[in-house]
Structure formats: C-alpha cells, structure tokens
C-alpha cells in the first residue's frame, strides 16, 4: 500500500517538503551565522523563533484587532488589506525576534566574553537566579522574588570572575545558552495567558490553490513561504558579501584578533550577527504561523533541533549550506515518512545527518562563513 | 578587607536563598481541603452517614492539569472535587482532602509522581491516572504499594491485562469503543473506504489498531504522526491520494485540531471520526471551522444530561457544565468516599471495599469485575455542529 502511495504523492510531498525546508533553512541561518563568527552553538536560537511566532500573533490580534472567527468562519481578508496585514505581521516578527536575539547576545553571551558589560551581567544574573528558582518553586511570584534576590550576588560574581579581557571557558557559553533557552520558554509557559497550551493565530489568508504542477495543487501559502525564504536568503547573502558591515562579519569570522587590530568593532559585529539571525528567524516564524496558524511555548524546540540539523547537514558556518541543508532535510523527512510511516520522521532526519557526516564530516557544502565570498 | 566581607555577605545570601527554596519544594502537590462546614444545612446534616469521623485522609487526582491535553484532566479533577466537597459538607467530622498530581499527561513524569503519591500515607485512593500511557508507567508502582486506583478515562484495551489488583476503570475500555467506531463508520456513515491515523501513543495507537483490525479491508491508507510536530503533510498527502470516505484519528484533541485543519486545507473532504480523547472544546478551538461535522465517540456518559448532577456541578462551578469524564470522575471519587464512610482508613481496607462495591452512579451502576472493568459497555456518538459538541446517541 505504501509503495504505490509514495509515487502518487511524490509531487505533493515535494512541495510541502520544500516549504517546510525553507522555514528550517531560515532558522538554520541563525545557527550558522553565530557559529561562523563566535564558534558557538546558540541553543537559545529556537526561542528567538518562538518569540517571532508570538510577535506575529500579537500583531494580528492585539495590534490589528483581528478576531479568531468571524461569523463562524476564518477572518479572511483579500487584496491590499491582506498584503498590509501580512507585511505588518512580518515586520512585527522580525522586529521582536531581532530585538530578542540582540538582548540574548547582551545578556547571555557578552558578559562571558569579558567585555565588562555591567548591564548584561545583571540580566544574566537575573536569568540564572530565575532558572535556579524554577527548580525549586512552582509559583511565578516566588520564582520572581528568588530571581530578584539572587541577581545581586550572582551579578557581582560574574563581574568579578569575568573582568574585562578575561574570556569565560567555552563550556560556560553553552550552559548560558541552555539556561537562556529554558528561561525564555518557561517565562512564556508561566506568564502566558494560556500557560502550556497551544495558541491559535488568526487565519487571514485563504489557502487557495494557485495552479497545478504535475497534477498537484500548489497552494498560495506554500508559494509565499518558498518565495519569501528565497528573497530573505538573497538579501542576507548580498548584505554579508557586498556591504561594509558584511565585510566586518566575514573578517571577524576569519580571525577575531586581526579584525580587532584592523579596527573592526568586534562587539558591534557580533551584535549585528545576532540581529541578522534573529530577523531571519522572525521571518521564518511569520511564515510558519501563515501555514500552520499556531504557536506554543515550546514550539521552537523540535523546529530548532531540526534547523540545527539542517545547518550541520549543509555545513555549519556556511550560509548557502543552511539553505541546502534545510531543503534537503524537509524533503527527506517528507519522502521518508511516506515510505516508512510518520512515526519515523525524526529518525529519518537524524539518520540522514549521521550518514552525511560519515562521508562529509564538514557537511554537504562544508566551508566556513569566513570563505563565503561570492 | 571590605571585599571579603562582601563576599561573605553574598555567600550567606545565596545559601539562605537555597535553604528557603528547599523548604518550598513541596509546593507542587497542593492539598485543597474543602472546608465548607459552615454551609452545612440541617437537611444534609441529617442525611450524613452516622457520625463518620476521620482524620488526615485524602484521595488524589493523578493526570494532566497542564500541557497539551490538560483540559481533560481539569474536567476529571472538577468531578472528583465536587464529590469530595459534597462529602465534606455532609460529614463535618470527616474532612477528606483532594491532592493534585499534575503529570502533564507525560508517561516519563508518571513514575516519579506516582512514587510521591505513594509516599503520602494519607492518600487512600487515586482518581486516575487519566491517560493510558501514564497508566502503563505508573500503575505497576501503585500496584506494588497496594494503593487503589480508579481511572475515569484511561481506555486502552490492554490495561486490564496486567494482573494489577489495584486497577479499576469507571468506563468501558477501547475493546468496546474500537468496534463501535468501526460499526459507526461502516453502518451509519456508510463509508466504503477508510483512512486511519494515530499519534503513536499508548491510547491513540491502541484504539486505532482495534479500529483497523475491525474494519479489515475497508482501510485504504494508514499512517502515524508525531504529535509534537507541527506539520503532518506526509499523512495528509497520503489521505488526499487515497481519497477515503471517512478518516479515523486515534489521539488527543490538540493534535486532532491541527490535523483536521491541515486535512481540510489540503482539500480532503472525508468525514472525520475521533475517539474519546478528542471530546473537548479544545478540539474545536484548535480546528476552527474545520471541526464542523466531525464525529466523536466516547464510552463516557454525557454528564450534562443527568439533571441532578449537572445542577450540583453548576452550583459548585458557576457558569460551567460537566465536561468529558467529569461524571466518571465523580463516580470514582464517590466509591472511595463510600469506603472512607464505611470506616476504611487504610489502603488495604479501601481496596478490599472496592471489590464489593455496588452502587448506582451518575453514569451507570458501578460494580467492578475481577479485572477491574465496570459493568456496561455503552459507547456514545457525538457530533460537532456549529462550534459545539452535541450528543447524537448510543451506538448500537
């Protein structure tokens, strides 16, 4: 039964696979950019994506006042109004995700780099105390009180240990990343109006079939996702390869010390790198809500793991690799689930990664951001 | 010098914070004593079991109060809460507590939580575990501890097959529900081609497999989905291509909502059929207009149709009506409370009492056979119409 179905659903699976793969690719860019510059896996990046989905939801419901249902049906909009709503949601997601990524960099990573950043140290200390509190407390209030009490001594500790010019050990960045990730998801789970339950986003785009390709209906939302992802990728590549700041990013990726000597403001470049990753994740988040109309406190987790897989698959640190990795992963998951059954979806993704890494340890395209000159 | 003082002060502050933290760590199982003694009227006081006195006894709720299927657990807790507060009102000398154990429906969290319940010596019985997956993980521990459980909702057919002497069920299992679903799909819906999808959970896969086996050749396509994922496009493509007349999904309401939406978006027009885990308004919320026309079956009774129970429920929870499993939970809690009223104050006594229990409940006559199954095998069909779940009736 499964054998004939895979052939007949091939093009259908291809379209949905490429669409989901494009979302993976956009999120993978954030992992790859930060890795290229800092040699750091930013595990909290999945939460930047989650923030983006909520930004899209807030823009649509709270700012634009769209209802969930209108006379028993979805609140469909058309024409110019639709375009404006979608652009507003996109802007909201990009701004909030970008801001989130920048805040993350300042709070979770910069204090560890020995930049003597007091503001960052205080935020990091608060997050640390908050996360420790999560282990012991159940109520948001006691959590918060514990967080505030803990902030002072921990911030003081940080500032003393990581004095200007003294870099924390590599492992500290990783722990900080996981801590930040937990803090962000739990904050949304505890303080969000629906706790740990699923949120719905209003559906403004009627999912009409645009045209047929190889006997398969091509839906408008998939077209928007694929074209949108390609546009964002192109913009990012142009930015990194053609602008002055992009040159700075590549310089820091090649050699931090030399870049510093040559007058590159390293802290600023790192900030820009996080911002770019955040904006890409924000775009991905908006498109995700466009197709699936939903969000949740831990929506970033599985998607983040998959996107990270995509980044490694394509060659981490390589921008084009992220695109290729995302799409290959999206397709492999879809074909694989059709062949072996949906319960094997995650297994297929990770087996594919293992096989690729066995033969190409640096991923499919396997070069670093430093050499990413056109 | 100043520096070392500061260090000492902050060290003390940190350790103090940890100490207070450790003291507060018990807070995740909260006891609600429904002390409403002041509201005792003469009528209910007269109806009270003659001078029941007890001290420090409680029953526990075990199931999801948060997480993806949290609504179902909240319904169960509410039903048990109603029974306990009625009992406490009638028996001022015996105030029974209701302790919550929120498993989030996660089988991985269940054993540790079960141990916690077992360690609380005051707990004489468990209303739950709510879901089949967590039942499988937690019940061996309850069995070893001799702590009686009555689940108002875990319907997996194989649960009664483990020789757990503590196991009781307040509704019929999926060995009854599965064939009834198959009958409904073939007879009432007259579907010749059927697609079956499950969420690979103990409950969802168990029920879907029974439906598949009963339908036999009528099943033209089947698939499993990962409930944690957002995208079900592989399963959706398969269903679209196979073009069945009806699709059955075994799983819980949150994923059912996402799946229904994605199926309708892809242009699949088959009638959607679901089991008891989907019977919650959360499904309609998640699916929106895609939920319309869906059929949901449940071995649970419609609590709202029992006027007396519904009135008591609304009096206790203003503005709310009994939801899925609420009435079963009420019956389950009643059985434990009857044991306490009969003077059973230890776990062995309560377990023994349940073996001989035979009383009219809100949902049915409550009497358990030796495997812990309740008599009666009614399966009800419900339909989603205009954004609400309405009862159609019994499946013959």
XYZ file of C-alpha atoms in Angstrom:
770
model
C 0.000 0.000 0.000
C 2.772 2.363 0.979
C 4.712 1.605 -2.205
C 2.201 2.946 -4.648
C 1.275 5.890 -2.465
C 4.801 7.288 -2.451
C 4.805 7.545 -6.252
C 1.408 9.118 -6.486
C 2.055 11.599 -3.694
C 5.593 12.411 -4.832
C 4.959 15.958 -6.077
C 2.658 16.754 -3.192
C 5.378 15.685 -0.767
C 7.941 17.682 -2.729
C 6.011 20.940 -2.450
C 5.246 20.635 1.269
C 8.778 19.383 1.910
C 10.385 22.360 0.192
C 8.067 24.755 2.061
C 8.871 23.307 5.482
C 12.513 23.028 4.420
C 12.566 26.757 3.622
C 11.446 27.502 7.172
C 14.163 25.173 8.502
C 16.672 26.971 6.279
C 15.779 30.446 7.555
C 16.122 29.346 11.169
C 19.314 27.422 10.321
C 20.859 30.693 9.126
C 20.803 31.986 12.704
C 22.733 28.969 13.969
C 25.197 29.157 11.125
C 25.859 32.917 11.364
C 26.575 32.827 15.083
C 28.699 29.706 14.735
C 30.672 31.290 11.928
C 31.519 34.348 13.989
C 31.745 33.034 17.554
C 32.293 29.265 17.070
C 29.306 28.897 19.393
C 26.101 26.885 19.046
C 23.429 29.322 20.107
C 20.955 26.852 21.607
C 18.589 29.645 22.572
C 18.022 30.482 18.896
C 14.947 28.211 18.797
C 13.376 30.527 21.377
C 14.009 33.515 19.109
C 11.855 31.684 16.557
C 9.189 31.081 19.225
C 9.199 34.787 20.110
C 8.640 35.503 16.415
C 5.525 33.331 16.234
C 4.101 35.125 19.252
C 5.019 38.511 17.776
C 3.040 37.570 14.690
C 0.103 36.514 16.872
C 0.217 39.716 18.934
C 0.468 41.896 15.828
C -2.540 40.206 14.266
C -4.831 40.050 17.313
C -3.772 42.844 19.667
C -2.428 45.457 17.277
C -4.620 44.899 14.228
C -7.567 43.570 16.248
C -8.293 40.564 14.055
C -10.760 38.048 15.526
C -10.184 34.279 15.551
C -13.514 33.639 13.911
C -15.855 35.879 12.012
C -19.444 34.670 11.691
C -18.287 31.088 12.192
C -15.559 31.280 9.564
C -11.913 32.360 9.445
C -11.392 36.135 9.240
C -10.274 36.048 5.607
C -9.009 39.265 4.044
C -8.241 39.981 0.424
C -6.272 42.298 -1.815
C -4.425 45.305 -0.499
C -5.680 44.809 3.067
C -4.332 41.261 3.118
C -0.917 42.372 1.899
C -0.782 45.083 4.567
C -1.703 42.639 7.346
C 0.888 40.119 6.215
C 3.580 42.798 5.976
C 2.671 44.127 9.435
C 2.938 40.629 10.903
C 6.237 40.090 9.125
C 7.565 43.388 10.448
C 6.347 42.591 13.973
C 8.005 39.174 13.935
C 11.272 40.459 12.502
C 11.499 43.370 14.937
C 10.695 41.321 18.029
C 12.850 38.354 17.036
C 15.703 40.667 16.091
C 15.388 42.533 19.387
C 15.173 39.233 21.239
C 18.359 37.971 19.591
C 20.214 41.189 20.424
C 19.003 41.082 24.034
C 20.059 37.441 24.217
C 23.535 38.324 22.992
C 23.908 41.125 25.525
C 22.534 39.146 28.449
C 23.686 35.600 27.873
C 26.927 35.866 25.937
C 28.560 39.271 26.100
C 29.236 39.211 29.869
C 31.035 35.892 29.364
C 33.256 37.344 26.653
C 34.932 39.531 29.231
C 33.692 42.829 27.903
C 32.954 44.092 31.421
C 29.363 44.715 30.395
C 27.531 45.511 33.639
C 24.039 45.657 32.183
C 24.475 42.256 30.578
C 25.899 40.802 33.773
C 22.867 41.929 35.750
C 20.416 40.471 33.226
C 22.414 37.242 33.057
C 22.466 37.039 36.834
C 18.718 37.511 36.977
C 18.155 34.789 34.394
C 20.480 32.456 36.275
C 18.685 33.042 39.560
C 15.337 32.686 37.809
C 16.284 29.355 36.249
C 17.609 28.066 39.567
C 14.327 29.201 41.104
C 12.365 27.175 38.548
C 13.868 24.031 40.004
C 12.560 24.825 43.470
C 9.411 26.876 43.049
C 6.121 26.438 41.305
C 4.518 29.825 41.579
C 5.649 32.655 39.310
C 5.736 35.017 42.280
C 8.206 33.104 44.407
C 10.229 32.493 41.278
C 10.418 36.184 40.606
C 11.294 37.053 44.210
C 14.019 34.430 44.215
C 15.272 35.787 40.903
C 15.492 39.328 42.252
C 17.208 38.259 45.486
C 19.677 36.120 43.578
C 20.517 38.773 40.998
C 22.752 40.926 43.230
C 25.292 38.364 44.428
C 25.390 36.499 41.133
C 25.917 39.668 39.085
C 28.685 40.689 41.445
C 30.230 37.245 40.996
C 30.056 37.451 37.218
C 31.615 40.885 37.107
C 34.478 39.710 39.289
C 35.106 36.443 37.526
C 34.768 37.765 34.004
C 36.631 41.020 34.336
C 37.390 42.992 31.206
C 39.526 40.989 28.870
C 39.073 37.667 30.579
C 37.094 35.214 28.497
C 34.932 32.533 30.127
C 35.613 28.899 29.236
C 33.808 27.613 26.135
C 31.501 25.423 28.182
C 30.154 28.457 30.053
C 28.686 29.823 26.800
C 26.890 26.548 26.186
C 25.436 26.442 29.697
C 24.411 30.063 29.384
C 22.676 29.250 26.071
C 20.707 26.362 27.534
C 19.835 28.437 30.592
C 18.571 31.293 28.449
C 16.523 28.869 26.369
C 14.861 27.387 29.458
C 14.244 30.815 30.959
C 12.530 32.127 27.819
C 10.295 29.089 27.251
C 9.309 28.829 30.908
C 8.599 32.550 31.121
C 6.130 32.188 28.238
C 4.673 28.988 29.725
C 4.188 30.505 33.168
C 3.133 34.028 32.322
C 1.386 33.484 29.010
C -2.406 33.685 29.156
C -2.806 30.062 28.051
C 0.008 28.503 30.090
C 1.403 25.452 28.337
C -1.441 25.094 25.904
C -1.492 25.742 22.220
C -2.287 29.206 20.843
C -4.155 29.808 17.599
C -3.286 32.634 15.247
C -5.998 34.254 13.138
C -6.037 32.991 9.584
C -6.326 35.901 7.163
C -5.026 34.180 4.048
C -7.458 31.830 2.378
C -5.417 28.800 1.376
C -6.487 28.671 -2.223
C -4.895 26.582 -4.897
C -2.985 28.849 -7.259
C -2.155 26.417 -10.036
C -1.464 22.786 -10.749
C 2.005 21.348 -11.243
C 2.492 17.697 -12.224
C -1.094 17.094 -11.126
C -0.516 18.566 -7.685
C -2.341 21.558 -6.240
C 0.086 24.358 -5.453
C -1.330 26.367 -2.581
C -0.752 30.089 -2.171
C 0.688 29.822 1.352
C 3.403 27.442 0.176
C 4.264 29.762 -2.698
C 4.579 32.701 -0.299
C 6.813 30.698 2.047
C 9.148 29.466 -0.679
C 9.469 32.808 -2.475
C 9.704 34.716 0.818
C 12.501 32.475 2.070
C 14.416 32.838 -1.185
C 14.117 36.637 -1.072
C 15.306 36.787 2.522
C 18.227 34.471 1.760
C 19.283 36.595 -1.192
C 19.083 39.776 0.866
C 21.221 38.217 3.577
C 23.837 36.973 1.105
C 24.011 40.410 -0.522
C 24.396 42.023 2.879
C 27.200 39.734 4.003
C 29.051 39.807 0.678
C 28.542 43.350 -0.559
C 28.302 45.744 2.381
C 30.896 47.233 4.697
C 29.292 45.686 7.763
C 29.078 42.349 5.987
C 32.800 42.561 5.332
C 33.235 43.126 9.069
C 31.227 39.995 9.781
C 33.430 37.970 7.443
C 36.577 39.491 8.929
C 35.595 38.550 12.481
C 34.682 35.085 11.261
C 38.172 34.707 9.795
C 40.218 35.981 12.699
C 38.912 37.941 15.658
C 42.278 39.320 16.804
C 43.373 40.528 13.379
C 39.973 42.081 12.762
C 40.296 43.927 16.048
C 43.756 45.221 15.137
C 42.443 46.406 11.786
C 39.838 48.489 13.540
C 36.716 46.323 13.360
C 34.406 46.884 16.304
C 34.060 43.213 17.235
C 31.280 43.628 19.805
C 29.222 45.567 17.280
C 29.803 42.995 14.554
C 28.713 40.212 16.891
C 25.602 42.200 17.747
C 24.841 42.588 14.023
C 25.330 38.856 13.518
C 22.786 38.044 16.198
C 20.435 40.677 14.783
C 20.624 39.140 11.300
C 19.965 35.650 12.678
C 17.058 36.977 14.718
C 15.486 38.784 11.759
C 15.711 35.621 9.637
C 14.124 33.560 12.419
C 11.406 36.214 12.724
C 10.625 35.922 9.021
C 10.532 32.141 9.347
C 8.200 32.437 12.338
C 5.738 34.636 10.477
C 5.636 32.210 7.550
C 5.237 29.323 9.967
C 2.136 30.902 11.500
C 0.878 31.638 7.995
C 0.885 27.923 7.125
C 0.081 26.304 10.479
C -1.802 29.108 12.352
C -0.472 28.071 15.739
C 2.104 28.664 18.396
C 3.100 27.306 21.778
C 5.715 27.950 24.450
C 7.886 25.065 23.221
C 7.141 25.362 19.505
C 10.781 26.252 18.883
C 12.206 23.134 20.439
C 11.650 20.493 17.776
C 11.931 23.010 14.953
C 15.145 24.355 16.452
C 16.664 20.900 16.666
C 15.686 20.250 13.051
C 17.067 23.587 11.891
C 20.309 22.979 13.730
C 20.447 19.603 11.979
C 19.892 21.401 8.682
C 22.731 23.814 9.443
C 25.134 20.965 10.246
C 23.899 18.981 7.253
C 24.685 21.812 4.855
C 27.967 22.657 6.596
C 27.729 24.835 9.701
C 29.105 28.309 9.220
C 28.109 28.228 5.566
C 25.145 30.379 4.535
C 24.308 28.573 1.326
C 24.797 25.320 3.200
C 21.979 26.286 5.552
C 19.626 26.764 2.605
C 20.616 23.466 1.008
C 20.555 21.624 4.346
C 17.083 22.944 5.197
C 15.544 21.936 1.907
C 17.250 18.527 1.796
C 16.050 17.848 5.337
C 12.477 18.970 4.643
C 12.295 16.743 1.555
C 13.954 13.744 3.222
C 11.536 13.931 6.134
C 8.525 14.013 3.868
C 9.631 11.244 1.495
C 10.853 9.168 4.418
C 7.609 9.470 6.385
C 5.631 8.476 3.310
C 7.854 5.434 2.810
C 8.249 4.211 6.392
C 5.359 5.934 8.197
C 5.151 9.263 10.025
C 6.424 7.843 13.323
C 9.852 7.522 11.674
C 10.089 11.190 10.694
C 12.633 12.239 13.342
C 14.627 9.035 12.955
C 14.968 9.711 9.230
C 16.192 13.254 9.841
C 18.927 12.199 12.226
C 19.994 9.103 10.316
C 20.402 11.303 7.241
C 22.596 13.639 9.282
C 24.733 10.745 10.522
C 25.188 9.319 7.047
C 26.164 12.674 5.550
C 28.602 13.393 8.387
C 30.175 9.957 7.918
C 31.158 10.756 4.343
C 31.422 14.521 4.545
C 32.341 15.456 8.127
C 32.004 19.165 7.389
C 28.549 18.855 5.859
C 27.337 18.971 2.267
C 28.953 22.264 1.263
C 31.345 22.265 4.182
C 33.098 25.630 4.061
C 33.013 28.338 6.648
C 31.459 31.770 6.691
C 34.954 33.237 6.529
C 35.399 32.000 2.961
C 31.861 32.768 1.898
C 32.990 35.310 -0.675
C 30.868 35.098 -3.826
C 39.093 43.779 53.781
C 35.877 45.267 52.514
C 35.880 42.829 49.664
C 35.951 39.704 51.813
C 33.048 40.998 53.897
C 31.036 41.495 50.751
C 31.887 38.007 49.626
C 30.777 36.573 52.941
C 27.518 38.503 52.906
C 26.669 37.403 49.417
C 27.587 33.806 50.207
C 25.189 33.879 53.131
C 22.511 35.468 50.986
C 22.880 32.783 48.344
C 22.817 29.907 50.821
C 19.809 31.427 52.589
C 18.017 31.632 49.281
C 18.765 27.958 48.655
C 17.501 26.954 52.079
C 14.204 28.756 51.604
C 13.995 27.246 48.148
C 14.394 23.738 49.511
C 11.705 24.373 52.095
C 9.253 25.425 49.457
C 9.892 22.448 47.235
C 6.820 20.563 48.358
C 4.519 23.093 46.802
C 3.775 21.203 43.583
C 1.295 18.840 45.163
C -1.286 21.102 46.669
C -3.931 19.989 49.090
C -7.314 21.585 48.844
C -9.347 20.983 51.966
C -12.873 21.841 51.031
C -13.864 23.183 54.377
C -17.393 24.258 53.866
C -18.630 23.107 57.270
C -20.317 26.424 57.878
C -22.610 25.833 54.933
C -23.986 22.592 56.339
C -27.736 22.754 56.268
C -29.949 20.694 58.522
C -31.082 18.537 55.624
C -27.662 17.400 54.559
C -26.512 17.026 58.146
C -29.404 14.638 58.727
C -28.527 12.738 55.571
C -24.934 12.325 56.725
C -23.603 8.873 57.375
C -23.946 8.383 61.075
C -21.086 10.149 62.764
C -18.318 9.468 60.250
C -15.143 10.692 61.797
C -11.746 10.522 60.234
C -8.558 12.473 60.335
C -5.891 13.247 57.797
C -7.292 11.108 54.997
C -7.350 12.227 51.402
C -7.794 10.966 47.885
C -5.658 12.096 44.986
C -6.148 13.225 41.431
C -3.470 11.940 39.040
C -3.364 13.234 35.469
C -2.695 16.198 33.214
C -3.738 19.586 34.540
C -1.425 21.402 32.166
C 0.107 20.570 28.808
C -1.454 19.585 25.520
C -4.359 17.557 26.844
C -4.701 19.428 30.131
C -8.398 20.212 29.671
C -9.308 16.539 30.057
C -7.504 16.374 33.392
C -9.182 19.560 34.590
C -12.594 18.016 33.835
C -11.692 14.948 35.874
C -10.368 16.975 38.758
C -13.558 19.043 38.815
C -15.740 15.913 39.016
C -13.675 14.499 41.883
C -13.618 17.887 43.604
C -17.434 18.049 43.510
C -17.762 14.599 45.108
C -15.251 15.461 47.835
C -16.825 18.772 48.734
C -20.300 17.202 48.887
C -18.910 14.571 51.230
C -17.163 17.128 53.408
C -20.316 19.204 53.654
C -22.274 16.181 54.793
C -19.630 14.985 57.246
C -18.272 17.809 59.357
C -16.311 15.312 61.408
C -14.505 13.890 58.415
C -12.817 16.336 56.102
C -11.298 14.500 53.155
C -8.554 16.262 51.209
C -8.022 16.181 47.446
C -4.369 16.165 46.423
C -3.353 17.039 42.842
C -0.613 15.304 40.911
C -0.163 17.086 37.587
C 1.545 14.626 35.236
C 1.125 16.827 32.137
C -0.033 13.563 30.539
C 3.606 12.583 30.171
C 4.435 8.892 30.757
C 8.036 9.902 31.532
C 6.960 12.003 34.510
C 4.408 9.495 35.797
C 6.575 7.063 37.834
C 8.248 9.759 39.960
C 4.904 11.432 40.565
C 3.296 8.087 41.449
C 6.027 7.470 43.997
C 5.275 10.849 45.517
C 1.609 9.902 45.853
C 2.551 6.543 47.383
C 4.842 8.239 49.916
C 1.970 10.397 51.168
C 0.496 7.994 53.713
C -2.744 9.967 53.996
C -3.763 9.163 50.416
C -6.140 6.210 50.348
C -7.080 6.156 46.655
C -6.245 7.641 43.262
C -8.742 9.080 40.800
C -6.663 8.444 37.699
C -4.157 8.077 36.124
C -6.033 9.918 33.440
C -4.318 8.645 30.267
C -3.308 5.202 29.082
C 0.381 5.957 28.532
C 0.920 7.287 32.034
C -1.232 4.456 33.422
C 1.140 1.933 31.947
C 4.083 3.732 33.557
C 2.557 4.468 36.966
C 0.214 1.553 37.672
C 2.934 -1.019 38.480
C 4.075 1.266 41.301
C 0.547 1.754 42.632
C 0.051 -1.997 42.419
C 3.197 -2.724 44.398
C 2.132 -0.217 47.042
C -1.423 -1.575 47.189
C -2.867 1.880 46.543
C -6.259 1.538 44.827
C -6.792 3.424 41.552
C -9.993 4.146 39.665
C -9.340 5.686 36.287
C -12.239 7.688 34.890
C -10.672 7.981 31.434
C -7.768 5.663 30.523
C -9.419 3.390 27.980
C -6.538 1.387 26.452
C -7.823 -2.153 25.968
C -4.725 -3.876 27.359
C -4.634 -2.033 30.688
C -6.768 -4.681 32.435
C -4.400 -7.381 31.234
C -1.569 -6.784 33.697
C -2.842 -8.519 36.853
C -2.837 -5.207 38.683
C -5.071 -5.905 41.669
C -5.437 -2.165 42.355
C -6.737 -1.338 38.859
C -10.332 -0.164 38.376
C -11.963 1.627 35.477
C -15.104 3.776 35.647
C -15.937 3.409 31.960
C -15.694 0.791 29.220
C -12.332 0.308 27.525
C -11.272 0.601 23.897
C -12.036 -3.072 23.288
C -15.641 -1.808 23.370
C -15.051 1.603 21.797
C -12.947 0.419 18.828
C -15.503 -1.991 17.344
C -18.279 0.557 17.992
C -16.326 3.149 15.990
C -15.870 0.656 13.158
C -19.594 -0.108 13.215
C -20.478 3.552 13.141
C -18.140 4.237 10.217
C -19.458 1.320 8.155
C -23.136 1.332 9.082
C -24.116 4.890 9.914
C -21.618 6.749 7.738
C -21.765 4.009 5.074
C -18.085 4.600 4.301
C -16.549 2.067 1.904
C -13.004 3.426 2.086
C -11.499 4.436 5.429
C -8.200 6.095 6.351
C -6.723 5.574 9.828
C -4.165 7.827 11.529
C -2.774 7.597 15.066
C -0.429 9.608 17.274
C 1.762 6.603 18.236
C 0.687 6.964 21.882
C -0.425 4.074 24.080
C -4.024 5.242 23.812
C -4.119 6.552 20.235
C -2.304 3.674 18.582
C -4.134 1.110 20.713
C -7.525 2.418 19.680
C -6.562 2.984 16.029
C -5.252 -0.588 15.800
C -8.545 -2.008 17.095
C -10.478 0.123 14.586
C -8.150 -1.009 11.790
C -8.464 -4.683 12.696
C -12.247 -4.463 12.871
C -12.550 -2.626 9.560
C -10.189 -5.005 7.781
C -10.050 -4.449 4.038
C -12.004 -1.209 4.197
C -8.833 0.548 5.423
C -7.205 2.023 2.310
C -4.486 4.122 3.949
C -2.968 4.412 7.402
C -0.226 6.457 8.993
C 1.184 7.624 12.311
C 2.028 11.215 13.131
C 4.400 12.738 15.656
C 2.135 14.723 17.987
C 4.981 17.063 18.925
C 5.489 18.161 15.310
C 3.557 20.978 13.683
C 3.487 19.589 10.172
C 1.580 16.453 9.230
C 1.916 16.855 5.467
C 3.108 13.301 4.779
C -0.005 11.810 6.401
C -2.193 14.458 4.764
C -0.785 13.722 1.286
C -1.423 10.049 1.813
C -5.050 10.624 2.786
C -5.564 13.042 -0.079
C -4.305 10.483 -2.582
C -6.228 7.542 -1.128
C -9.432 9.648 -1.028
C -11.249 7.741 1.745
C -14.892 8.424 2.670
C -14.034 8.637 6.348
C -10.826 9.154 8.332
C -10.381 7.934 11.895
C -7.739 9.549 14.100
C -6.655 7.994 17.405
C -5.111 10.600 19.685
C -5.827 13.656 21.812
C -7.676 16.852 20.986
C -4.835 19.346 20.436
C -3.236 17.353 17.586
C -6.652 16.341 16.282
C -7.373 20.037 15.805
C -4.158 20.658 13.874
C -4.683 17.528 11.797
C -8.304 18.382 10.946
C -7.220 21.825 9.777
C -4.401 20.502 7.605
C -6.629 17.819 6.087
C -9.309 20.368 5.166
C -6.675 22.814 3.856
C -5.429 20.112 1.518
C -8.945 19.625 0.203
C -9.711 16.313 1.933
C -13.493 16.077 2.316
C -13.801 12.749 4.167
C -15.874 12.666 7.355
C -13.517 12.894 10.316
C -14.069 10.445 13.186
C -12.343 10.633 16.552
C -12.242 8.747 19.852
C -12.858 9.969 23.408
C -9.505 11.789 23.701
C -10.777 14.409 21.260
C -14.043 15.091 23.071
C -13.137 18.517 24.374
C -13.830 22.065 23.289
C -10.084 22.443 22.860
C -10.532 20.466 19.647
C -12.989 22.990 18.229
C -10.766 25.838 19.354
C -7.757 24.324 17.583
C -9.565 23.244 14.430
C -11.912 26.198 13.975
C -14.439 25.692 11.175
C -12.517 22.533 10.132
C -14.074 20.760 13.133
C -17.611 21.066 11.789
C -19.317 17.774 11.004
C -16.742 15.676 12.856
C -17.939 12.588 14.710
C -16.539 11.913 18.180
C -17.207 8.722 20.117
C -16.809 8.183 23.818
C -17.520 5.438 26.305
C -18.091 8.285 28.711
C -21.629 9.361 29.502
C -22.850 12.864 28.826
C -22.721 14.262 32.361
C -24.800 17.270 31.411
C -27.815 15.066 30.617
C -28.104 13.972 34.269
C -30.060 16.947 35.607
C -29.276 16.456 39.282
C -25.533 16.038 38.696
C -25.425 18.923 36.244
C -27.181 21.212 38.734
C -24.792 20.293 41.544
C -21.842 20.816 39.186
C -23.009 24.245 38.103
C -23.669 25.201 41.730
C -20.094 24.273 42.625
C -18.501 25.774 39.492
C -20.702 28.716 38.493
C -21.188 29.105 34.780
C -19.745 25.689 33.929
C -21.319 22.443 32.843
C -19.911 18.936 33.324
C -17.390 18.073 30.608
C -15.891 14.831 29.306
C -15.060 12.327 32.105
C -16.375 14.694 34.796
C -19.250 12.367 35.699
C -16.990 9.287 35.649
C -14.549 11.049 37.963
C -17.428 11.915 40.270
C -18.469 8.254 40.397
C -14.873 7.165 41.005
C -14.396 9.608 43.871
C -17.771 8.556 45.305
C -16.572 4.952 45.530
C -13.506 5.992 47.532
C -15.585 8.248 49.761
C -18.015 5.395 50.402
C -15.060 3.321 51.570
C -13.985 6.090 53.930
C -17.569 6.425 55.180
C -17.573 2.687 55.866
C -14.694 3.243 58.232
C -11.871 2.107 55.958
C -8.869 4.200 56.876
C -6.044 2.185 55.370
C -5.189 1.356 51.758
C -5.811 -2.389 52.088
C -9.255 -1.748 53.566
C -10.210 0.642 50.756
C -9.021 -1.779 48.076
C -10.986 -4.606 49.640
C -14.071 -2.389 49.884
C -13.961 -1.596 46.150
C -14.172 -5.315 45.367
C -17.609 -5.479 46.968
C -18.786 -2.006 45.949
C -22.092 -1.976 44.090
C -23.936 1.313 43.872
C -25.817 3.434 41.397
C -23.526 6.100 39.953
C -24.260 9.131 37.825
C -23.068 7.340 34.697
C -24.073 3.740 35.346
C -24.299 1.076 38.037
C -20.786 0.988 39.471
C -19.652 -2.576 40.141
C -16.278 -3.970 39.182
C -15.422 -7.461 37.986
C -12.163 -9.141 38.977
C -10.191 -7.450 36.193
C -11.312 -4.037 37.381
C -13.675 -3.417 34.481
C -17.008 -1.798 35.178
C -20.206 -3.446 34.006
C -21.884 -1.903 30.968
C -20.361 -1.160 27.613
C -22.254 1.827 26.263
C -20.482 3.821 23.542
C -21.941 7.215 22.715
C -21.592 9.145 19.470
C -21.258 12.921 19.400
C -21.159 15.349 16.507
C -19.564 18.763 16.138
C -22.201 21.192 14.949
C -21.888 24.962 14.748
C -18.848 25.027 17.024
C -20.224 22.757 19.776
C -20.110 19.046 20.612
C -23.655 17.681 20.615
C -24.670 14.169 21.651
C -26.246 12.012 18.910
C -26.891 8.917 20.990
C -25.767 5.382 21.708
C -24.003 3.367 19.022
C -25.904 0.121 18.595
